[in-house]
Amino acid sequence: MQLTISYLYKVPKGPVITCFTEEMNIETALELEADLQKMGRVREIVFQNNNGERFLRKELKAFIEKIQTEPHDVYVYFDGGYEIEYGRAGLGCAIYYEKSGEMYRVRKNALVDELTSSNEAEYAALHLAVQELAMLGIRYQPICIKGDSRLVINQMKEEWECYDPVFLTWADRIDARLAESGLEATYLHVPRKENSEADRLATQALDGVQIESQIVIEQP
């Protein structure tokens, strides 16, 4: 979660000025707040996240403690495969997150037959992953989404224009789902080797093997 800080600064023998910081992570924000308190000229220090929620120091620390018992530090992998001869697609996603000091892995795949291309299958796989995030109750935090589809990643980042109406529809659905959950997605293109787990899930779906699991894994 990224935060900004607003505060009132009393200029020596001068006016009171309202100041705002750039975004920073929680640890940096708390360190800065502690330094500002030492100055003796600062008051009404307020933290604010990207969802517009405002916290005083005690409220922020209580919020952080609450986060630790809920899913956080979320990473998502997605992949889609398409069989032209059969007109069907396999979708796969793997989600990693921490909760109460433990690391969890969720895997999910699906077989669908209403799609028309491998690129659409990639979009559908990402949509499947976003739906799964909602099912897990993951809300109001940054997440990292990784995939080996350069087209989907760059279009979702809005670095590439999207002219295909089908892809636009999928992108709008995904953005809407993320917005509903208050999730701030960062998209990262990765090599196929790094995305092998989601690729395997998509292939298993095409082979008729349904996967839906959630386990605790050992952290390195």
mmCIF file of C-alpha atoms in Angstrom:
data_model
loop_
_atom_site.group_PDB
_atom_site.id
_atom_site.type_symbol
_atom_site.label_atom_id
_atom_site.label_comp_id
_atom_site.label_asym_id
_atom_site.label_seq_id
_atom_site.Cartn_x
_atom_site.Cartn_y
_atom_site.Cartn_z
ATOM 1 C CA MET A 1 0.000 0.000 0.000
ATOM 2 C CA GLN A 2 1.263 3.451 -0.931
ATOM 3 C CA LEU A 3 0.582 6.490 1.252
ATOM 4 C CA THR A 4 0.834 10.253 1.089
ATOM 5 C CA ILE A 5 1.158 12.529 4.124
ATOM 6 C CA SER A 6 -0.424 15.923 4.662
ATOM 7 C CA TYR A 7 0.513 18.194 7.551
ATOM 8 C CA LEU A 8 0.526 21.777 8.770
ATOM 9 C CA TYR A 9 3.917 23.470 9.054
ATOM 10 C CA LYS A 10 4.405 26.636 11.124
ATOM 11 C CA VAL A 11 6.998 28.889 9.519
ATOM 12 C CA PRO A 12 9.067 30.659 12.227
ATOM 13 C CA LYS A 13 7.513 34.119 12.642
ATOM 14 C CA GLY A 14 5.395 33.342 9.605
ATOM 15 C CA PRO A 15 2.206 31.661 8.426
ATOM 16 C CA VAL A 16 0.998 28.071 8.780
ATOM 17 C CA ILE A 17 1.448 26.165 5.514
ATOM 18 C CA THR A 18 -0.362 23.009 4.420
ATOM 19 C CA CYS A 19 2.143 20.521 2.968
ATOM 20 C CA PHE A 20 1.688 17.304 0.978
ATOM 21 C CA THR A 21 4.203 14.561 0.210
ATOM 22 C CA GLU A 22 4.630 12.233 -2.730
ATOM 23 C CA GLU A 23 3.545 8.593 -2.461
ATOM 24 C CA MET A 24 5.693 6.260 -0.374
ATOM 25 C CA ASN A 25 5.445 2.846 1.259
ATOM 26 C CA ILE A 26 4.131 2.393 4.792
ATOM 27 C CA GLU A 27 7.538 1.993 6.443
ATOM 28 C CA THR A 28 8.898 5.178 4.874
ATOM 29 C CA ALA A 29 5.722 7.082 5.743
ATOM 30 C CA LEU A 30 5.973 6.129 9.423
ATOM 31 C CA GLU A 31 9.669 7.061 9.541
ATOM 32 C CA LEU A 32 8.943 10.433 7.933
ATOM 33 C CA GLU A 33 6.077 11.083 10.347
ATOM 34 C CA ALA A 34 8.394 10.396 13.293
ATOM 35 C CA ASP A 35 10.983 12.841 11.917
ATOM 36 C CA LEU A 36 8.342 15.515 11.328
ATOM 37 C CA GLN A 37 7.177 15.184 14.923
ATOM 38 C CA LYS A 38 10.724 15.951 16.140
ATOM 39 C CA MET A 39 10.748 19.309 14.344
ATOM 40 C CA GLY A 40 8.296 20.870 16.767
ATOM 41 C CA ARG A 41 6.697 22.999 14.053
ATOM 42 C CA VAL A 42 4.447 20.366 12.510
ATOM 43 C CA ARG A 43 0.928 19.389 13.517
ATOM 44 C CA GLU A 44 -2.165 17.596 12.177
ATOM 45 C CA ILE A 45 -0.179 14.884 10.379
ATOM 46 C CA VAL A 46 -2.531 12.670 8.367
ATOM 47 C CA PHE A 47 -1.769 9.595 6.238
ATOM 48 C CA GLN A 48 -3.895 8.867 3.153
ATOM 49 C CA ASN A 49 -3.958 5.843 0.845
ATOM 50 C CA ASN A 50 -4.946 5.646 -2.824
ATOM 51 C CA ASN A 51 -8.539 4.803 -1.887
ATOM 52 C CA GLY A 52 -8.931 8.124 -0.070
ATOM 53 C CA GLU A 53 -8.872 6.566 3.407
ATOM 54 C CA ARG A 54 -7.258 8.856 6.014
ATOM 55 C CA PHE A 55 -5.417 7.732 9.151
ATOM 56 C CA LEU A 56 -3.737 9.197 12.174
ATOM 57 C CA ARG A 57 -0.637 7.310 13.354
ATOM 58 C CA LYS A 58 -2.499 5.068 15.815
ATOM 59 C CA GLU A 59 -5.210 4.353 13.258
ATOM 60 C CA LEU A 60 -2.621 3.465 10.616
ATOM 61 C CA LYS A 61 -0.838 1.050 12.945
ATOM 62 C CA ALA A 62 -4.166 -0.612 13.789
ATOM 63 C CA PHE A 63 -4.910 -0.861 10.066
ATOM 64 C CA ILE A 64 -1.511 -2.477 9.438
ATOM 65 C CA GLU A 65 -2.116 -5.053 12.177
ATOM 66 C CA LYS A 66 -5.463 -5.883 10.585
ATOM 67 C CA ILE A 67 -3.855 -6.310 7.163
ATOM 68 C CA GLN A 68 -1.457 -8.911 8.561
ATOM 69 C CA THR A 69 -4.412 -11.217 9.323
ATOM 70 C CA GLU A 70 -5.852 -10.764 5.822
ATOM 71 C CA PRO A 71 -4.368 -11.752 2.419
ATOM 72 C CA HIS A 72 -1.604 -9.360 1.330
ATOM 73 C CA ASP A 73 1.589 -9.204 -0.790
ATOM 74 C CA VAL A 74 -0.342 -10.709 -3.694
ATOM 75 C CA TYR A 75 1.240 -12.042 -6.889
ATOM 76 C CA VAL A 76 -0.850 -13.389 -9.759
ATOM 77 C CA TYR A 77 0.223 -15.540 -12.723
ATOM 78 C CA PHE A 78 -2.110 -16.238 -15.656
ATOM 79 C CA ASP A 79 -2.009 -18.060 -18.985
ATOM 80 C CA GLY A 80 -4.410 -19.204 -21.668
ATOM 81 C CA GLY A 81 -4.131 -21.867 -24.347
ATOM 82 C CA TYR A 82 -6.301 -22.309 -27.438
ATOM 83 C CA GLU A 83 -6.996 -25.325 -29.685
ATOM 84 C CA ILE A 84 -8.094 -24.080 -33.105
ATOM 85 C CA GLU A 85 -9.300 -27.471 -34.324
ATOM 86 C CA TYR A 86 -11.702 -27.872 -31.407
ATOM 87 C CA GLY A 87 -12.499 -24.194 -30.799
ATOM 88 C CA ARG A 88 -11.870 -24.426 -27.082
ATOM 89 C CA ALA A 89 -9.573 -22.724 -24.598
ATOM 90 C CA GLY A 90 -7.805 -23.708 -21.405
ATOM 91 C CA LEU A 91 -7.392 -21.049 -18.739
ATOM 92 C CA GLY A 92 -5.000 -21.177 -15.812
ATOM 93 C CA CYS A 93 -4.006 -18.940 -12.919
ATOM 94 C CA ALA A 94 -1.838 -19.210 -9.822
ATOM 95 C CA ILE A 95 -2.137 -16.733 -6.950
ATOM 96 C CA TYR A 96 0.385 -16.298 -4.143
ATOM 97 C CA TYR A 97 -0.267 -14.273 -1.004
ATOM 98 C CA GLU A 98 0.704 -13.953 2.645
ATOM 99 C CA LYS A 99 -1.652 -14.163 5.594
ATOM 100 C CA SER A 100 -0.903 -14.301 9.318
ATOM 101 C CA GLY A 101 2.778 -14.962 8.645
ATOM 102 C CA GLU A 102 2.222 -17.832 6.205
ATOM 103 C CA MET A 103 2.476 -18.040 2.414
ATOM 104 C CA TYR A 104 -0.479 -19.435 0.473
ATOM 105 C CA ARG A 105 -0.813 -20.659 -3.094
ATOM 106 C CA VAL A 106 -4.106 -20.902 -4.952
ATOM 107 C CA ARG A 107 -4.354 -22.681 -8.316
ATOM 108 C CA LYS A 108 -7.352 -22.643 -10.614
ATOM 109 C CA ASN A 109 -8.088 -23.618 -14.202
ATOM 110 C CA ALA A 110 -11.096 -23.799 -16.497
ATOM 111 C CA LEU A 111 -12.080 -25.178 -19.898
ATOM 112 C CA VAL A 112 -14.246 -22.904 -22.058
ATOM 113 C CA ASP A 113 -15.508 -23.237 -25.612
ATOM 114 C CA GLU A 114 -16.940 -19.827 -26.487
ATOM 115 C CA LEU A 115 -13.624 -18.076 -27.278
ATOM 116 C CA THR A 116 -12.136 -17.527 -30.725
ATOM 117 C CA SER A 117 -8.362 -17.032 -30.390
ATOM 118 C CA SER A 118 -5.307 -17.610 -28.219
ATOM 119 C CA ASN A 119 -5.147 -13.905 -27.368
ATOM 120 C CA GLU A 120 -8.757 -13.953 -26.180
ATOM 121 C CA ALA A 121 -7.894 -17.026 -24.094
ATOM 122 C CA GLU A 122 -5.139 -15.003 -22.408
ATOM 123 C CA TYR A 123 -7.597 -12.238 -21.558
ATOM 124 C CA ALA A 124 -10.103 -14.778 -20.254
ATOM 125 C CA ALA A 125 -7.396 -16.359 -18.076
ATOM 126 C CA LEU A 126 -6.616 -12.974 -16.548
ATOM 127 C CA HIS A 127 -10.326 -12.427 -15.922
ATOM 128 C CA LEU A 128 -10.484 -15.836 -14.211
ATOM 129 C CA ALA A 129 -7.607 -14.780 -11.939
ATOM 130 C CA VAL A 130 -9.299 -11.493 -11.038
ATOM 131 C CA GLN A 131 -12.528 -13.348 -10.210
ATOM 132 C CA GLU A 132 -10.543 -15.658 -7.936
ATOM 133 C CA LEU A 133 -9.049 -12.659 -6.122
ATOM 134 C CA ALA A 134 -12.579 -11.482 -5.336
ATOM 135 C CA MET A 135 -13.503 -14.957 -4.069
ATOM 136 C CA LEU A 136 -10.491 -14.848 -1.737
ATOM 137 C CA GLY A 137 -11.615 -11.505 -0.334
ATOM 138 C CA ILE A 138 -8.482 -9.693 -1.476
ATOM 139 C CA ARG A 139 -9.349 -5.984 -1.447
ATOM 140 C CA TYR A 140 -7.954 -2.456 -1.213
ATOM 141 C CA GLN A 141 -4.278 -3.109 -1.845
ATOM 142 C CA PRO A 142 -1.661 -3.202 -4.605
ATOM 143 C CA ILE A 143 -1.179 -6.486 -6.463
ATOM 144 C CA CYS A 144 1.305 -7.664 -9.086
ATOM 145 C CA ILE A 145 -0.020 -9.504 -12.160
ATOM 146 C CA LYS A 146 2.458 -11.480 -14.266
ATOM 147 C CA GLY A 147 1.980 -13.154 -17.639
ATOM 148 C CA ASP A 148 3.917 -14.110 -20.764
ATOM 149 C CA SER A 149 1.399 -12.549 -23.173
ATOM 150 C CA ARG A 150 3.093 -9.341 -24.248
ATOM 151 C CA LEU A 151 -0.124 -8.244 -25.963
ATOM 152 C CA VAL A 152 -2.351 -8.547 -22.882
ATOM 153 C CA ILE A 153 0.218 -7.131 -20.453
ATOM 154 C CA ASN A 154 1.028 -4.089 -22.582
ATOM 155 C CA GLN A 155 -2.610 -3.395 -23.434
ATOM 156 C CA MET A 156 -3.644 -3.633 -19.782
ATOM 157 C CA LYS A 157 -0.790 -1.243 -18.952
ATOM 158 C CA GLU A 158 -2.154 1.008 -21.727
ATOM 159 C CA GLU A 159 1.266 1.067 -23.354
ATOM 160 C CA TRP A 160 -0.193 -0.516 -26.509
ATOM 161 C CA GLU A 161 -3.397 0.627 -28.134
ATOM 162 C CA CYS A 162 -6.257 -1.885 -28.157
ATOM 163 C CA TYR A 163 -8.458 -1.677 -31.260
ATOM 164 C CA ASP A 164 -10.094 -5.104 -31.139
ATOM 165 C CA PRO A 165 -13.610 -4.731 -29.659
ATOM 166 C CA VAL A 166 -13.475 -8.223 -28.141
ATOM 167 C CA PHE A 167 -10.228 -7.467 -26.315
ATOM 168 C CA LEU A 168 -11.561 -4.082 -25.225
ATOM 169 C CA THR A 169 -14.574 -5.786 -23.682
ATOM 170 C CA TRP A 170 -12.354 -8.167 -21.710
ATOM 171 C CA ALA A 171 -10.072 -5.316 -20.590
ATOM 172 C CA ASP A 172 -13.070 -3.303 -19.394
ATOM 173 C CA ARG A 173 -14.383 -6.300 -17.445
ATOM 174 C CA ILE A 174 -11.025 -6.824 -15.787
ATOM 175 C CA ASP A 175 -10.613 -3.140 -14.902
ATOM 176 C CA ALA A 176 -14.150 -3.058 -13.492
ATOM 177 C CA ARG A 177 -13.522 -6.122 -11.312
ATOM 178 C CA LEU A 178 -10.302 -4.653 -9.969
ATOM 179 C CA ALA A 179 -11.982 -1.324 -9.258
ATOM 180 C CA GLU A 180 -14.832 -3.056 -7.393
ATOM 181 C CA SER A 181 -12.289 -4.640 -5.064
ATOM 182 C CA GLY A 182 -10.153 -1.512 -4.730
ATOM 183 C CA LEU A 183 -7.126 -3.306 -6.179
ATOM 184 C CA GLU A 184 -4.220 -1.410 -7.751
ATOM 185 C CA ALA A 185 -2.699 -3.723 -10.371
ATOM 186 C CA THR A 186 0.874 -3.560 -11.604
ATOM 187 C CA TYR A 187 1.381 -5.605 -14.777
ATOM 188 C CA LEU A 188 4.673 -7.342 -15.533
ATOM 189 C CA HIS A 189 5.604 -9.298 -18.658
ATOM 190 C CA VAL A 190 7.643 -12.407 -17.788
ATOM 191 C CA PRO A 191 9.327 -15.137 -19.877
ATOM 192 C CA ARG A 192 7.279 -18.271 -20.554
ATOM 193 C CA LYS A 193 9.592 -20.262 -18.273
ATOM 194 C CA GLU A 194 8.677 -18.056 -15.306
ATOM 195 C CA ASN A 195 4.995 -18.509 -16.144
ATOM 196 C CA SER A 196 5.208 -22.298 -16.419
ATOM 197 C CA GLU A 197 2.789 -23.000 -13.559
ATOM 198 C CA ALA A 198 -0.087 -21.056 -15.130
ATOM 199 C CA ASP A 199 0.805 -22.553 -18.529
ATOM 200 C CA ARG A 200 0.606 -26.058 -17.085
ATOM 201 C CA LEU A 201 -2.786 -25.309 -15.526
ATOM 202 C CA ALA A 202 -4.109 -24.102 -18.892
ATOM 203 C CA THR A 203 -2.792 -27.246 -20.592
ATOM 204 C CA GLN A 204 -4.353 -29.472 -17.940
ATOM 205 C CA ALA A 205 -7.703 -27.772 -18.540
ATOM 206 C CA LEU A 206 -7.448 -28.610 -22.256
ATOM 207 C CA ASP A 207 -6.651 -32.209 -21.264
ATOM 208 C CA GLY A 208 -9.818 -32.357 -19.160
ATOM 209 C CA VAL A 209 -8.023 -32.166 -15.804
ATOM 210 C CA GLN A 210 -9.748 -29.708 -13.471
ATOM 211 C CA ILE A 211 -7.601 -28.044 -10.806
ATOM 212 C CA GLU A 212 -8.827 -26.011 -7.857
ATOM 213 C CA SER A 213 -6.578 -25.960 -4.814
ATOM 214 C CA GLN A 214 -5.330 -23.811 -1.946
ATOM 215 C CA ILE A 215 -2.344 -24.793 0.188
ATOM 216 C CA VAL A 216 0.172 -23.301 2.606
ATOM 217 C CA ILE A 217 3.694 -23.429 1.164
ATOM 218 C CA GLU A 218 7.071 -23.119 2.824
ATOM 219 C CA GLN A 219 8.741 -19.750 2.344
ATOM 220 C CA PRO A 220 12.358 -19.763 1.146
#
